[in-house]
Amino acid sequence: MMRYTTWNLHEKINISSENSIIMASDLQKRKKEWLEKLKRDGKLRDPTEDHRIGLRALQHRVRREIIKFIGYGKRSFEEIAEKFNLSEAQARMHLDLLEEALFVESRVENGKKYYYLTPRGEAYLENVEWR
């Protein structure tokens, strides 16, 4: 069992702070890259419209739960539908709204569609859901 002296505790706090700074720096870099991608793809919207779409997506409890579920790692369409007992049409509707609101994005890997959190989805979890 390790005893924490003042020195050990300060060292641990400093290491933790350095990791937080690195993580924040990485997040800022990913956010910048994501925003550049949105510009290239023509997905940047008027802020008022963007907020309206984002709030609409978050109004439903299932969509908020889907964001949390995807927050643990990439999830396939089938995993999401099964986890929340959704029909294919219901799952598609919820995921389409979350994609439109830029909380999640999908990628096809080996012929299977997977969903990931975007920096906006990660920020939602960090700043709203995990508090």
mmCIF file of C-alpha atoms in Angstrom:
data_model
loop_
_atom_site.group_PDB
_atom_site.id
_atom_site.type_symbol
_atom_site.label_atom_id
_atom_site.label_comp_id
_atom_site.label_asym_id
_atom_site.label_seq_id
_atom_site.Cartn_x
_atom_site.Cartn_y
_atom_site.Cartn_z
ATOM 1 C CA MET A 1 0.000 0.000 0.000
ATOM 2 C CA MET A 2 1.425 3.368 -0.993
ATOM 3 C CA ARG A 3 1.332 6.192 1.489
ATOM 4 C CA TYR A 4 0.855 9.614 0.032
ATOM 5 C CA THR A 5 3.275 12.135 1.345
ATOM 6 C CA THR A 6 2.753 15.752 0.420
ATOM 7 C CA TRP A 7 5.362 15.277 -2.319
ATOM 8 C CA ASN A 8 3.606 12.169 -3.745
ATOM 9 C CA LEU A 9 0.264 13.907 -3.668
ATOM 10 C CA HIS A 10 1.594 16.998 -5.462
ATOM 11 C CA GLU A 11 3.345 14.781 -7.981
ATOM 12 C CA LYS A 12 0.110 12.873 -8.584
ATOM 13 C CA ILE A 13 -1.836 16.125 -9.005
ATOM 14 C CA ASN A 14 0.785 17.470 -11.430
ATOM 15 C CA ILE A 15 0.675 14.296 -13.519
ATOM 16 C CA SER A 16 -3.108 14.429 -13.524
ATOM 17 C CA SER A 17 -3.015 18.096 -14.547
ATOM 18 C CA GLU A 18 -0.561 17.333 -17.360
ATOM 19 C CA ASN A 19 -2.834 14.550 -18.620
ATOM 20 C CA SER A 20 -5.816 16.910 -18.508
ATOM 21 C CA ILE A 21 -3.877 19.511 -20.480
ATOM 22 C CA ILE A 22 -2.872 16.906 -23.067
ATOM 23 C CA MET A 23 -6.456 15.646 -23.290
ATOM 24 C CA ALA A 24 -7.794 19.206 -23.621
ATOM 25 C CA SER A 25 -5.200 19.954 -26.300
ATOM 26 C CA ASP A 26 -6.145 16.780 -28.190
ATOM 27 C CA LEU A 27 -9.831 17.647 -27.900
ATOM 28 C CA GLN A 28 -9.196 21.160 -29.236
ATOM 29 C CA LYS A 29 -7.284 19.706 -32.190
ATOM 30 C CA ARG A 30 -10.061 17.201 -32.945
ATOM 31 C CA LYS A 31 -12.696 19.927 -32.612
ATOM 32 C CA LYS A 32 -10.808 22.168 -35.057
ATOM 33 C CA GLU A 33 -10.440 19.307 -37.566
ATOM 34 C CA TRP A 34 -14.128 18.459 -37.178
ATOM 35 C CA LEU A 35 -15.196 22.075 -37.805
ATOM 36 C CA GLU A 36 -12.987 22.224 -40.903
ATOM 37 C CA LYS A 37 -14.616 19.004 -42.141
ATOM 38 C CA LEU A 38 -18.084 20.487 -41.549
ATOM 39 C CA LYS A 39 -17.094 23.547 -43.598
ATOM 40 C CA ARG A 40 -15.778 21.392 -46.448
ATOM 41 C CA ASP A 41 -18.928 19.250 -46.409
ATOM 42 C CA GLY A 42 -21.210 22.298 -46.296
ATOM 43 C CA LYS A 43 -22.769 21.241 -42.982
ATOM 44 C CA LEU A 44 -22.185 24.466 -41.043
ATOM 45 C CA ARG A 45 -25.495 26.197 -40.396
ATOM 46 C CA ASP A 46 -26.847 29.434 -39.077
ATOM 47 C CA PRO A 47 -26.390 29.308 -35.256
ATOM 48 C CA THR A 48 -30.120 29.802 -34.594
ATOM 49 C CA GLU A 49 -31.044 26.923 -36.883
ATOM 50 C CA ASP A 50 -28.240 24.808 -35.437
ATOM 51 C CA HIS A 51 -29.517 25.346 -31.876
ATOM 52 C CA ARG A 52 -33.089 24.538 -32.918
ATOM 53 C CA ILE A 53 -31.992 21.243 -34.467
ATOM 54 C CA GLY A 54 -29.738 20.397 -31.509
ATOM 55 C CA LEU A 55 -32.445 21.054 -28.936
ATOM 56 C CA ARG A 56 -34.962 19.024 -30.927
ATOM 57 C CA ALA A 57 -32.547 16.085 -30.960
ATOM 58 C CA LEU A 58 -32.016 16.258 -27.189
ATOM 59 C CA GLN A 59 -35.705 16.483 -26.296
ATOM 60 C CA HIS A 60 -36.221 12.733 -26.442
ATOM 61 C CA ARG A 61 -34.851 10.594 -23.618
ATOM 62 C CA VAL A 62 -33.956 7.717 -25.954
ATOM 63 C CA ARG A 63 -31.734 9.974 -28.066
ATOM 64 C CA ARG A 64 -29.928 11.195 -24.950
ATOM 65 C CA GLU A 65 -29.450 7.562 -23.875
ATOM 66 C CA ILE A 66 -28.153 6.653 -27.346
ATOM 67 C CA ILE A 67 -25.526 9.398 -27.043
ATOM 68 C CA LYS A 68 -24.420 7.927 -23.705
ATOM 69 C CA PHE A 69 -24.351 4.397 -25.147
ATOM 70 C CA ILE A 70 -22.195 5.479 -28.094
ATOM 71 C CA GLY A 71 -19.981 7.358 -25.626
ATOM 72 C CA TYR A 72 -18.586 4.013 -24.472
ATOM 73 C CA GLY A 73 -17.276 3.287 -27.982
ATOM 74 C CA LYS A 74 -18.431 2.823 -31.537
ATOM 75 C CA ARG A 75 -21.759 1.053 -31.892
ATOM 76 C CA SER A 76 -23.390 -0.628 -34.850
ATOM 77 C CA PHE A 77 -26.909 0.198 -35.970
ATOM 78 C CA GLU A 78 -28.020 -3.262 -34.841
ATOM 79 C CA GLU A 79 -26.475 -2.879 -31.368
ATOM 80 C CA ILE A 80 -28.275 0.425 -30.861
ATOM 81 C CA ALA A 81 -31.641 -0.877 -32.074
ATOM 82 C CA GLU A 82 -31.337 -3.977 -29.871
ATOM 83 C CA LYS A 83 -30.152 -2.111 -26.754
ATOM 84 C CA PHE A 84 -33.138 0.267 -26.850
ATOM 85 C CA ASN A 85 -35.665 -2.253 -28.207
ATOM 86 C CA LEU A 86 -36.297 -0.124 -31.304
ATOM 87 C CA SER A 87 -37.688 -1.161 -34.649
ATOM 88 C CA GLU A 88 -35.470 -0.451 -37.643
ATOM 89 C CA ALA A 89 -37.605 2.605 -38.505
ATOM 90 C CA GLN A 90 -37.457 3.976 -34.946
ATOM 91 C CA ALA A 91 -33.694 3.476 -34.697
ATOM 92 C CA ARG A 92 -33.184 5.129 -38.093
ATOM 93 C CA MET A 93 -35.316 8.137 -37.060
ATOM 94 C CA HIS A 94 -33.419 8.669 -33.784
ATOM 95 C CA LEU A 95 -29.987 8.198 -35.359
ATOM 96 C CA ASP A 96 -30.824 10.438 -38.327
ATOM 97 C CA LEU A 97 -31.857 13.228 -35.935
ATOM 98 C CA LEU A 98 -28.662 12.810 -33.907
ATOM 99 C CA GLU A 99 -26.589 12.907 -37.099
ATOM 100 C CA GLU A 100 -28.439 15.969 -38.379
ATOM 101 C CA ALA A 101 -27.790 17.691 -35.030
ATOM 102 C CA LEU A 102 -24.102 16.708 -35.336
ATOM 103 C CA PHE A 103 -23.973 14.714 -32.083
ATOM 104 C CA VAL A 104 -23.029 11.491 -33.878
ATOM 105 C CA GLU A 105 -21.592 10.486 -37.217
ATOM 106 C CA SER A 106 -21.598 7.176 -39.012
ATOM 107 C CA ARG A 107 -18.924 5.307 -40.915
ATOM 108 C CA VAL A 108 -19.080 2.068 -42.838
ATOM 109 C CA GLU A 109 -16.410 -0.429 -41.820
ATOM 110 C CA ASN A 110 -16.206 -3.840 -43.459
ATOM 111 C CA GLY A 111 -19.705 -3.393 -44.850
ATOM 112 C CA LYS A 112 -21.237 -2.546 -41.465
ATOM 113 C CA LYS A 113 -22.412 0.899 -40.353
ATOM 114 C CA TYR A 114 -21.033 2.182 -37.042
ATOM 115 C CA TYR A 115 -21.872 5.313 -35.086
ATOM 116 C CA TYR A 116 -19.358 7.473 -33.232
ATOM 117 C CA LEU A 117 -19.666 10.591 -31.115
ATOM 118 C CA THR A 118 -18.563 13.830 -32.705
ATOM 119 C CA PRO A 119 -16.743 16.451 -30.633
ATOM 120 C CA ARG A 120 -20.195 17.979 -30.029
ATOM 121 C CA GLY A 121 -21.491 14.647 -28.709
ATOM 122 C CA GLU A 122 -18.435 14.266 -26.486
ATOM 123 C CA ALA A 123 -18.887 17.814 -25.171
ATOM 124 C CA TYR A 124 -22.536 17.057 -24.392
ATOM 125 C CA LEU A 125 -21.519 14.033 -22.322
ATOM 126 C CA GLU A 126 -18.732 15.873 -20.558
ATOM 127 C CA ASN A 127 -20.580 19.110 -19.837
ATOM 128 C CA VAL A 128 -24.183 18.020 -19.383
ATOM 129 C CA GLU A 129 -24.741 14.317 -18.926
ATOM 130 C CA TRP A 130 -21.893 13.325 -16.580
ATOM 131 C CA ARG A 131 -22.401 16.149 -14.064
#
